[in-house]
PDB file of C-alpha atoms in Angstrom:
ATOM      1  CA  GLN A  18    -180.640 110.114  28.023  1.00  0.00           C
ATOM      2  CA  VAL A  19    -177.541 110.645  25.918  1.00  0.00           C
ATOM      3  CA  GLN A  20    -178.184 111.603  22.314  1.00  0.00           C
ATOM      4  CA  LEU A  21    -175.807 112.121  19.418  1.00  0.00           C
ATOM      5  CA  GLN A  22    -176.652 114.621  16.716  1.00  0.00           C
ATOM      6  CA  GLN A  23    -174.507 114.582  13.615  1.00  0.00           C
ATOM      7  CA  TRP A  24    -174.287 116.793  10.566  1.00  0.00           C
ATOM      8  CA  GLY A  25    -172.110 117.582   7.557  1.00  0.00           C
ATOM      9  CA  ALA A  26    -172.030 117.870   3.801  1.00  0.00           C
ATOM     10  CA  GLY A  27    -173.822 115.050   2.016  1.00  0.00           C
ATOM     11  CA  LEU A  28    -172.548 115.480  -1.533  1.00  0.00           C
ATOM     12  CA  LEU A  29    -168.888 115.723  -2.417  1.00  0.00           C
ATOM     13  CA  LYS A  30    -166.803 115.634  -5.564  1.00  0.00           C
ATOM     14  CA  PRO A  31    -163.798 113.319  -5.912  1.00  0.00           C
ATOM     15  CA  SER A  32    -160.662 114.665  -4.229  1.00  0.00           C
ATOM     16  CA  GLU A  33    -162.632 116.862  -1.794  1.00  0.00           C
ATOM     17  CA  THR A  34    -162.524 116.502   1.979  1.00  0.00           C
ATOM     18  CA  LEU A  35    -165.414 114.956   3.883  1.00  0.00           C
ATOM     19  CA  SER A  36    -166.238 116.817   7.071  1.00  0.00           C
ATOM     20  CA  LEU A  37    -168.737 115.646   9.698  1.00  0.00           C
ATOM     21  CA  THR A  38    -169.434 116.719  13.268  1.00  0.00           C
ATOM     22  CA  CYS A  39    -171.192 114.895  16.088  1.00  0.00           C
ATOM     23  CA  ALA A  40    -172.558 116.667  19.153  1.00  0.00           C
ATOM     24  CA  VAL A  41    -173.171 114.898  22.461  1.00  0.00           C
ATOM     25  CA  TYR A  42    -176.249 115.922  24.436  1.00  0.00           C
ATOM     26  CA  GLY A  43    -177.488 114.820  27.822  1.00  0.00           C
ATOM     27  CA  GLY A  44    -174.447 113.108  29.223  1.00  0.00           C
ATOM     28  CA  SER A  45    -170.794 113.229  30.113  1.00  0.00           C
ATOM     29  CA  PHE A  46    -168.240 113.651  27.377  1.00  0.00           C
ATOM     30  CA  SER A  47    -165.320 112.370  29.396  1.00  0.00           C
ATOM     31  CA  GLY A  48    -164.694 108.745  30.268  1.00  0.00           C
ATOM     32  CA  TYR A  49    -165.616 107.374  26.845  1.00  0.00           C
ATOM     33  CA  TYR A  50    -164.207 106.864  23.419  1.00  0.00           C
ATOM     34  CA  TRP A  51    -166.176 108.464  20.578  1.00  0.00           C
ATOM     35  CA  SER A  52    -166.154 106.632  17.271  1.00  0.00           C
ATOM     36  CA  TRP A  53    -166.932 107.121  13.615  1.00  0.00           C
ATOM     37  CA  ILE A  54    -168.248 104.134  11.671  1.00  0.00           C
ATOM     38  CA  ARG A  55    -169.361 103.962   8.050  1.00  0.00           C
ATOM     39  CA  GLN A  56    -171.513 101.633   5.973  1.00  0.00           C
ATOM     40  CA  PRO A  57    -171.287 101.589   2.168  1.00  0.00           C
ATOM     41  CA  PRO A  58    -174.550 100.869   0.357  1.00  0.00           C
ATOM     42  CA  GLY A  59    -175.532  97.230   0.832  1.00  0.00           C
ATOM     43  CA  LYS A  60    -172.420  96.418   2.853  1.00  0.00           C
ATOM     44  CA  GLY A  61    -171.377  95.973   6.460  1.00  0.00           C
ATOM     45  CA  LEU A  62    -170.081  98.297   9.148  1.00  0.00           C
ATOM     46  CA  GLU A  63    -166.529  99.630   8.940  1.00  0.00           C
ATOM     47  CA  TRP A  64    -164.874 101.336  11.888  1.00  0.00           C
ATOM     48  CA  ILE A  65    -163.064 104.525  10.890  1.00  0.00           C
ATOM     49  CA  GLY A  66    -161.527 105.695  14.137  1.00  0.00           C
ATOM     50  CA  GLU A  67    -162.088 107.106  17.604  1.00  0.00           C
ATOM     51  CA  ILE A  68    -161.119 109.824  20.022  1.00  0.00           C
ATOM     52  CA  ASN A  69    -161.462 110.423  23.743  1.00  0.00           C
ATOM     53  CA  HIS A  70    -161.973 113.678  25.624  1.00  0.00           C
ATOM     54  CA  SER A  71    -158.216 114.116  25.976  1.00  0.00           C
ATOM     55  CA  GLY A  72    -157.729 113.940  22.222  1.00  0.00           C
ATOM     56  CA  SER A  73    -156.163 110.487  22.143  1.00  0.00           C
ATOM     57  CA  THR A  74    -157.003 108.851  18.808  1.00  0.00           C
ATOM     58  CA  ASN A  75    -156.968 105.432  17.170  1.00  0.00           C
ATOM     59  CA  TYR A  76    -157.551 104.948  13.455  1.00  0.00           C
ATOM     60  CA  ASN A  77    -158.363 102.098  11.110  1.00  0.00           C
ATOM     61  CA  PRO A  78    -155.028 101.367   9.395  1.00  0.00           C
ATOM     62  CA  SER A  79    -156.745 101.166   6.016  1.00  0.00           C
ATOM     63  CA  LEU A  80    -157.897 104.798   6.303  1.00  0.00           C
ATOM     64  CA  LYS A  81    -155.285 106.274   8.612  1.00  0.00           C
ATOM     65  CA  SER A  82    -153.441 108.275   5.970  1.00  0.00           C
ATOM     66  CA  ARG A  83    -156.608 110.224   5.095  1.00  0.00           C
ATOM     67  CA  VAL A  84    -158.432 110.490   8.433  1.00  0.00           C
ATOM     68  CA  THR A  85    -158.340 113.110  11.151  1.00  0.00           C
ATOM     69  CA  ILE A  86    -160.634 112.950  14.159  1.00  0.00           C
ATOM     70  CA  SER A  87    -160.665 115.912  16.519  1.00  0.00           C
ATOM     71  CA  VAL A  88    -162.535 116.944  19.652  1.00  0.00           C
ATOM     72  CA  ASP A  89    -163.949 120.195  21.014  1.00  0.00           C
ATOM     73  CA  THR A  90    -164.647 119.567  24.672  1.00  0.00           C
ATOM     74  CA  SER A  91    -166.042 123.074  25.178  1.00  0.00           C
ATOM     75  CA  LYS A  92    -168.934 122.141  22.892  1.00  0.00           C
ATOM     76  CA  ASN A  93    -169.069 118.390  23.622  1.00  0.00           C
ATOM     77  CA  GLN A  94    -168.430 117.717  19.951  1.00  0.00           C
ATOM     78  CA  PHE A  95    -166.101 115.569  17.910  1.00  0.00           C
ATOM     79  CA  SER A  96    -165.425 115.726  14.200  1.00  0.00           C
ATOM     80  CA  LEU A  97    -164.280 113.604  11.293  1.00  0.00           C
ATOM     81  CA  LYS A  98    -162.283 114.728   8.288  1.00  0.00           C
ATOM     82  CA  LEU A  99    -161.538 112.329   5.438  1.00  0.00           C
ATOM     83  CA  SER A 100    -159.399 113.740   2.674  1.00  0.00           C
ATOM     84  CA  SER A 101    -159.137 112.929  -1.026  1.00  0.00           C
ATOM     85  CA  VAL A 102    -162.482 111.165  -1.196  1.00  0.00           C
ATOM     86  CA  THR A 103    -163.445 108.863  -4.040  1.00  0.00           C
ATOM     87  CA  ALA A 104    -166.629 107.030  -4.970  1.00  0.00           C
ATOM     88  CA  ALA A 105    -165.500 104.228  -2.656  1.00  0.00           C
ATOM     89  CA  ASP A 106    -166.082 106.581   0.289  1.00  0.00           C
ATOM     90  CA  THR A 107    -169.792 106.808  -0.508  1.00  0.00           C
ATOM     91  CA  ALA A 108    -171.522 105.516   2.616  1.00  0.00           C
ATOM     92  CA  VAL A 109    -173.725 106.276   5.579  1.00  0.00           C
ATOM     93  CA  TYR A 110    -171.472 107.648   8.313  1.00  0.00           C
ATOM     94  CA  TYR A 111    -172.377 107.111  11.958  1.00  0.00           C
ATOM     95  CA  CYS A 112    -170.981 108.540  15.159  1.00  0.00           C
ATOM     96  CA  ALA A 113    -171.202 106.429  18.309  1.00  0.00           C
ATOM     97  CA  ARG A 114    -170.208 106.345  21.958  1.00  0.00           C
ATOM     98  CA  GLU A 115    -168.021 103.475  23.102  1.00  0.00           C
ATOM     99  CA  ASP A 116    -168.143 102.283  26.675  1.00  0.00           C
ATOM    100  CA  SER A 117    -166.342  99.397  28.312  1.00  0.00           C
ATOM    101  CA  GLY A 118    -166.551  96.859  31.098  1.00  0.00           C
ATOM    102  CA  SER A 119    -164.111  94.545  32.750  1.00  0.00           C
ATOM    103  CA  TYR A 120    -166.005  91.741  34.412  1.00  0.00           C
ATOM    104  CA  PRO A 121    -165.234  88.898  34.162  1.00  0.00           C
ATOM    105  CA  TYR A 122    -162.907  90.167  31.460  1.00  0.00           C
ATOM    106  CA  TYR A 123    -162.699  93.176  29.199  1.00  0.00           C
ATOM    107  CA  TYR A 124    -165.384  94.098  26.723  1.00  0.00           C
ATOM    108  CA  TYR A 125    -166.215  97.157  24.648  1.00  0.00           C
ATOM    109  CA  TYR A 126    -169.529  98.224  23.214  1.00  0.00           C
ATOM    110  CA  MET A 127    -171.156 101.095  21.344  1.00  0.00           C
ATOM    111  CA  ASP A 128    -174.303 101.904  23.217  1.00  0.00           C
ATOM    112  CA  VAL A 129    -175.352 105.230  21.710  1.00  0.00           C
ATOM    113  CA  TRP A 130    -175.428 105.939  17.985  1.00  0.00           C
ATOM    114  CA  GLY A 131    -176.201 108.932  15.846  1.00  0.00           C
ATOM    115  CA  LYS A 132    -178.868 108.607  13.156  1.00  0.00           C
ATOM    116  CA  GLY A 133    -176.308 108.561  10.365  1.00  0.00           C
ATOM    117  CA  THR A 134    -175.370 110.930   7.572  1.00  0.00           C
ATOM    118  CA  THR A 135    -175.479 109.812   3.959  1.00  0.00           C
ATOM    119  CA  VAL A 136    -172.400 110.952   2.077  1.00  0.00           C
ATOM    120  CA  THR A 137    -172.252 110.579  -1.694  1.00  0.00           C
ATOM    121  CA  VAL A 138    -169.100 111.162  -3.714  1.00  0.00           C
ATOM    122  CA  SER A 139    -169.828 111.883  -7.343  1.00  0.00           C
ATOM    123  CA  SER A 140    -168.452 114.079 -10.068  1.00  0.00           C
TER     124      SER A 140
ATOM    125  CA  SER B  22    -155.714  89.363  14.503  1.00  0.00           C
ATOM    126  CA  SER B  23    -158.241  91.955  13.347  1.00  0.00           C
ATOM    127  CA  GLU B  24    -160.904  89.779  11.697  1.00  0.00           C
ATOM    128  CA  LEU B  25    -164.286  88.666  12.944  1.00  0.00           C
ATOM    129  CA  THR B  26    -166.115  86.115  10.786  1.00  0.00           C
ATOM    130  CA  GLN B  27    -169.898  85.727  10.621  1.00  0.00           C
ATOM    131  CA  ASP B  28    -172.146  83.598   8.435  1.00  0.00           C
ATOM    132  CA  PRO B  29    -173.680  85.888   5.798  1.00  0.00           C
ATOM    133  CA  ALA B  30    -177.225  84.611   6.243  1.00  0.00           C
ATOM    134  CA  VAL B  31    -179.254  82.546   8.690  1.00  0.00           C
ATOM    135  CA  SER B  32    -182.947  81.711   8.749  1.00  0.00           C
ATOM    136  CA  VAL B  33    -185.277  80.607  11.536  1.00  0.00           C
ATOM    137  CA  ALA B  34    -188.896  79.605  11.725  1.00  0.00           C
ATOM    138  CA  LEU B  35    -191.160  81.910  13.705  1.00  0.00           C
ATOM    139  CA  GLY B  36    -191.020  81.031  17.388  1.00  0.00           C
ATOM    140  CA  GLN B  37    -187.962  78.815  17.085  1.00  0.00           C
ATOM    141  CA  THR B  38    -184.448  79.360  18.436  1.00  0.00           C
ATOM    142  CA  VAL B  39    -181.555  80.599  16.341  1.00  0.00           C
ATOM    143  CA  ARG B  40    -177.862  81.040  17.075  1.00  0.00           C
ATOM    144  CA  ILE B  41    -175.717  83.555  15.216  1.00  0.00           C
ATOM    145  CA  THR B  42    -171.979  83.067  15.581  1.00  0.00           C
ATOM    146  CA  CYS B  43    -168.895  85.242  15.355  1.00  0.00           C
ATOM    147  CA  GLN B  44    -165.355  83.855  15.189  1.00  0.00           C
ATOM    148  CA  GLY B  45    -162.030  85.560  15.678  1.00  0.00           C
ATOM    149  CA  ASP B  46    -158.788  85.406  17.600  1.00  0.00           C
ATOM    150  CA  SER B  47    -159.619  88.602  19.477  1.00  0.00           C
ATOM    151  CA  LEU B  48    -162.570  86.817  21.097  1.00  0.00           C
ATOM    152  CA  ARG B  49    -160.100  84.827  23.182  1.00  0.00           C
ATOM    153  CA  SER B  50    -159.224  88.133  24.881  1.00  0.00           C
ATOM    154  CA  TYR B  51    -162.430  90.170  24.739  1.00  0.00           C
ATOM    155  CA  TYR B  52    -166.133  89.489  24.795  1.00  0.00           C
ATOM    156  CA  ALA B  53    -168.022  90.377  21.651  1.00  0.00           C
ATOM    157  CA  SER B  54    -170.804  92.899  21.550  1.00  0.00           C
ATOM    158  CA  TRP B  55    -173.798  92.435  19.280  1.00  0.00           C
ATOM    159  CA  TYR B  56    -175.837  94.922  17.281  1.00  0.00           C
ATOM    160  CA  GLN B  57    -179.150  94.670  15.449  1.00  0.00           C
ATOM    161  CA  GLN B  58    -179.673  96.805  12.368  1.00  0.00           C
ATOM    162  CA  LYS B  59    -182.931  97.129  10.481  1.00  0.00           C
ATOM    163  CA  PRO B  60    -183.122  98.686   7.011  1.00  0.00           C
ATOM    164  CA  GLY B  61    -182.584 102.416   7.005  1.00  0.00           C
ATOM    165  CA  GLN B  62    -181.810 102.554  10.724  1.00  0.00           C
ATOM    166  CA  ALA B  63    -178.718 102.919  12.857  1.00  0.00           C
ATOM    167  CA  PRO B  64    -177.411  99.819  14.639  1.00  0.00           C
ATOM    168  CA  VAL B  65    -178.790  99.093  18.101  1.00  0.00           C
ATOM    169  CA  LEU B  66    -176.789  97.378  20.835  1.00  0.00           C
ATOM    170  CA  VAL B  67    -178.486  94.147  21.942  1.00  0.00           C
ATOM    171  CA  ILE B  68    -175.774  92.346  23.923  1.00  0.00           C
ATOM    172  CA  SER B  69    -172.523  93.435  25.545  1.00  0.00           C
ATOM    173  CA  GLY B  70    -170.022  91.656  27.735  1.00  0.00           C
ATOM    174  CA  LYS B  71    -170.683  88.187  29.081  1.00  0.00           C
ATOM    175  CA  ASN B  72    -174.445  88.505  28.562  1.00  0.00           C
ATOM    176  CA  ASN B  73    -175.644  92.048  29.297  1.00  0.00           C
ATOM    177  CA  ARG B  74    -178.813  93.342  27.693  1.00  0.00           C
ATOM    178  CA  PRO B  75    -179.436  97.087  27.548  1.00  0.00           C
ATOM    179  CA  SER B  76    -182.724  98.357  28.849  1.00  0.00           C
ATOM    180  CA  GLY B  77    -185.510  97.681  26.376  1.00  0.00           C
ATOM    181  CA  ILE B  78    -183.918  94.659  24.725  1.00  0.00           C
ATOM    182  CA  PRO B  79    -186.171  91.585  25.113  1.00  0.00           C
ATOM    183  CA  ASP B  80    -184.855  88.729  27.207  1.00  0.00           C
ATOM    184  CA  ARG B  81    -185.140  86.357  24.253  1.00  0.00           C
ATOM    185  CA  PHE B  82    -181.756  87.783  23.215  1.00  0.00           C
ATOM    186  CA  SER B  83    -178.762  86.244  24.984  1.00  0.00           C
ATOM    187  CA  GLY B  84    -175.017  86.027  24.442  1.00  0.00           C
ATOM    188  CA  SER B  85    -172.375  83.417  25.138  1.00  0.00           C
ATOM    189  CA  SER B  86    -168.737  82.800  24.374  1.00  0.00           C
ATOM    190  CA  SER B  87    -166.356  79.853  24.102  1.00  0.00           C
ATOM    191  CA  GLY B  88    -162.780  80.004  22.922  1.00  0.00           C
ATOM    192  CA  ASN B  89    -162.622  82.097  19.766  1.00  0.00           C
ATOM    193  CA  THR B  90    -166.379  82.002  19.126  1.00  0.00           C
ATOM    194  CA  ALA B  91    -169.107  84.293  20.389  1.00  0.00           C
ATOM    195  CA  SER B  92    -172.773  83.507  19.905  1.00  0.00           C
ATOM    196  CA  LEU B  93    -175.976  85.506  19.909  1.00  0.00           C
ATOM    197  CA  THR B  94    -179.022  83.357  20.614  1.00  0.00           C
ATOM    198  CA  ILE B  95    -182.599  84.407  19.990  1.00  0.00           C
ATOM    199  CA  THR B  96    -184.981  82.089  21.834  1.00  0.00           C
ATOM    200  CA  GLY B  97    -188.433  82.208  20.299  1.00  0.00           C
ATOM    201  CA  ALA B  98    -187.649  84.419  17.297  1.00  0.00           C
ATOM    202  CA  GLN B  99    -190.270  86.996  16.367  1.00  0.00           C
ATOM    203  CA  ALA B 100    -191.003  88.583  13.017  1.00  0.00           C
ATOM    204  CA  GLU B 101    -189.555  91.870  14.250  1.00  0.00           C
ATOM    205  CA  ASP B 102    -186.202  90.181  14.865  1.00  0.00           C
ATOM    206  CA  GLU B 103    -185.604  89.963  11.130  1.00  0.00           C
ATOM    207  CA  ALA B 104    -182.580  92.209  10.668  1.00  0.00           C
ATOM    208  CA  ASP B 105    -178.838  92.299  10.139  1.00  0.00           C
ATOM    209  CA  TYR B 106    -176.725  91.394  13.151  1.00  0.00           C
ATOM    210  CA  TYR B 107    -173.133  92.489  13.678  1.00  0.00           C
ATOM    211  CA  CYS B 108    -170.582  91.472  16.262  1.00  0.00           C
ATOM    212  CA  ASN B 109    -167.652  93.616  17.312  1.00  0.00           C
ATOM    213  CA  SER B 110    -164.754  93.680  19.699  1.00  0.00           C
ATOM    214  CA  ARG B 111    -161.336  95.196  20.126  1.00  0.00           C
ATOM    215  CA  ASP B 112    -158.398  93.840  18.169  1.00  0.00           C
ATOM    216  CA  SER B 113    -156.202  91.687  20.378  1.00  0.00           C
ATOM    217  CA  SER B 114    -152.903  92.776  18.832  1.00  0.00           C
ATOM    218  CA  GLY B 115    -152.539  95.655  21.271  1.00  0.00           C
ATOM    219  CA  ASN B 116    -153.109  98.317  18.614  1.00  0.00           C
ATOM    220  CA  HIS B 117    -156.376  99.547  20.199  1.00  0.00           C
ATOM    221  CA  LEU B 118    -158.385  98.945  17.066  1.00  0.00           C
ATOM    222  CA  VAL B 119    -162.094  98.245  16.800  1.00  0.00           C
ATOM    223  CA  VAL B 120    -163.261  95.448  14.546  1.00  0.00           C
ATOM    224  CA  PHE B 121    -166.688  94.470  13.226  1.00  0.00           C
ATOM    225  CA  GLY B 122    -167.828  91.178  11.803  1.00  0.00           C
ATOM    226  CA  GLY B 123    -169.206  91.164   8.286  1.00  0.00           C
ATOM    227  CA  GLY B 124    -172.778  90.823   9.514  1.00  0.00           C
ATOM    228  CA  THR B 125    -175.445  88.113   9.401  1.00  0.00           C
ATOM    229  CA  LYS B 126    -178.779  88.623   7.669  1.00  0.00           C
ATOM    230  CA  LEU B 127    -181.443  86.913   9.790  1.00  0.00           C
ATOM    231  CA  THR B 128    -184.636  85.882   8.032  1.00  0.00           C
ATOM    232  CA  VAL B 129    -187.638  84.845  10.132  1.00  0.00           C
ATOM    233  CA  LEU B 130    -189.793  82.431   8.145  1.00  0.00           C
TER     234      LEU B 130
END
């Protein structure tokens, strides 16, 4: 049973860099994309970006200038850095595994999620 | 296009059937996936692909798709189905982006 365990600083000041890590236990790290998603208080889900085991990344254009997602395959971990945070970055941050299928045509789904990390940005 | 549109709120009487919809151009190219989220919890996948339910998801949950609209149907809604539901898919522009709908709050009356 694949599990994702995530951790990182929960309280940041404006202009600091958010840093979170997600570890994958109980399953293969290769063959999937690994995503970060966030949810501001009372709002919906927002995809931040993703990475695969080879280090290939895709980012949400609205956050791309501030986001870096990296991978450490030796530890089965991937990490998120978001620079120059403001109060608008206050949210619960989730890591998730993305799998895909192709019958009868392509589909993508996030079948394993971390429990979430609450990040608050406040001076 | 990178937008998926959902109705903000839907209600259903206990035991009745409810359909939650998701619209977007990308759904002409990809199936939607559906997630259930209860307060204070991480989202849970309930439907992927044409109509695939992960292990442990009751068979009252089903998915369908037509044109640019995907639907999640709950047949015989239960009190525990009250939750937020999100659809998602890949963007169809070729930029390899992931998109989520804005979510639908389901109330079971």
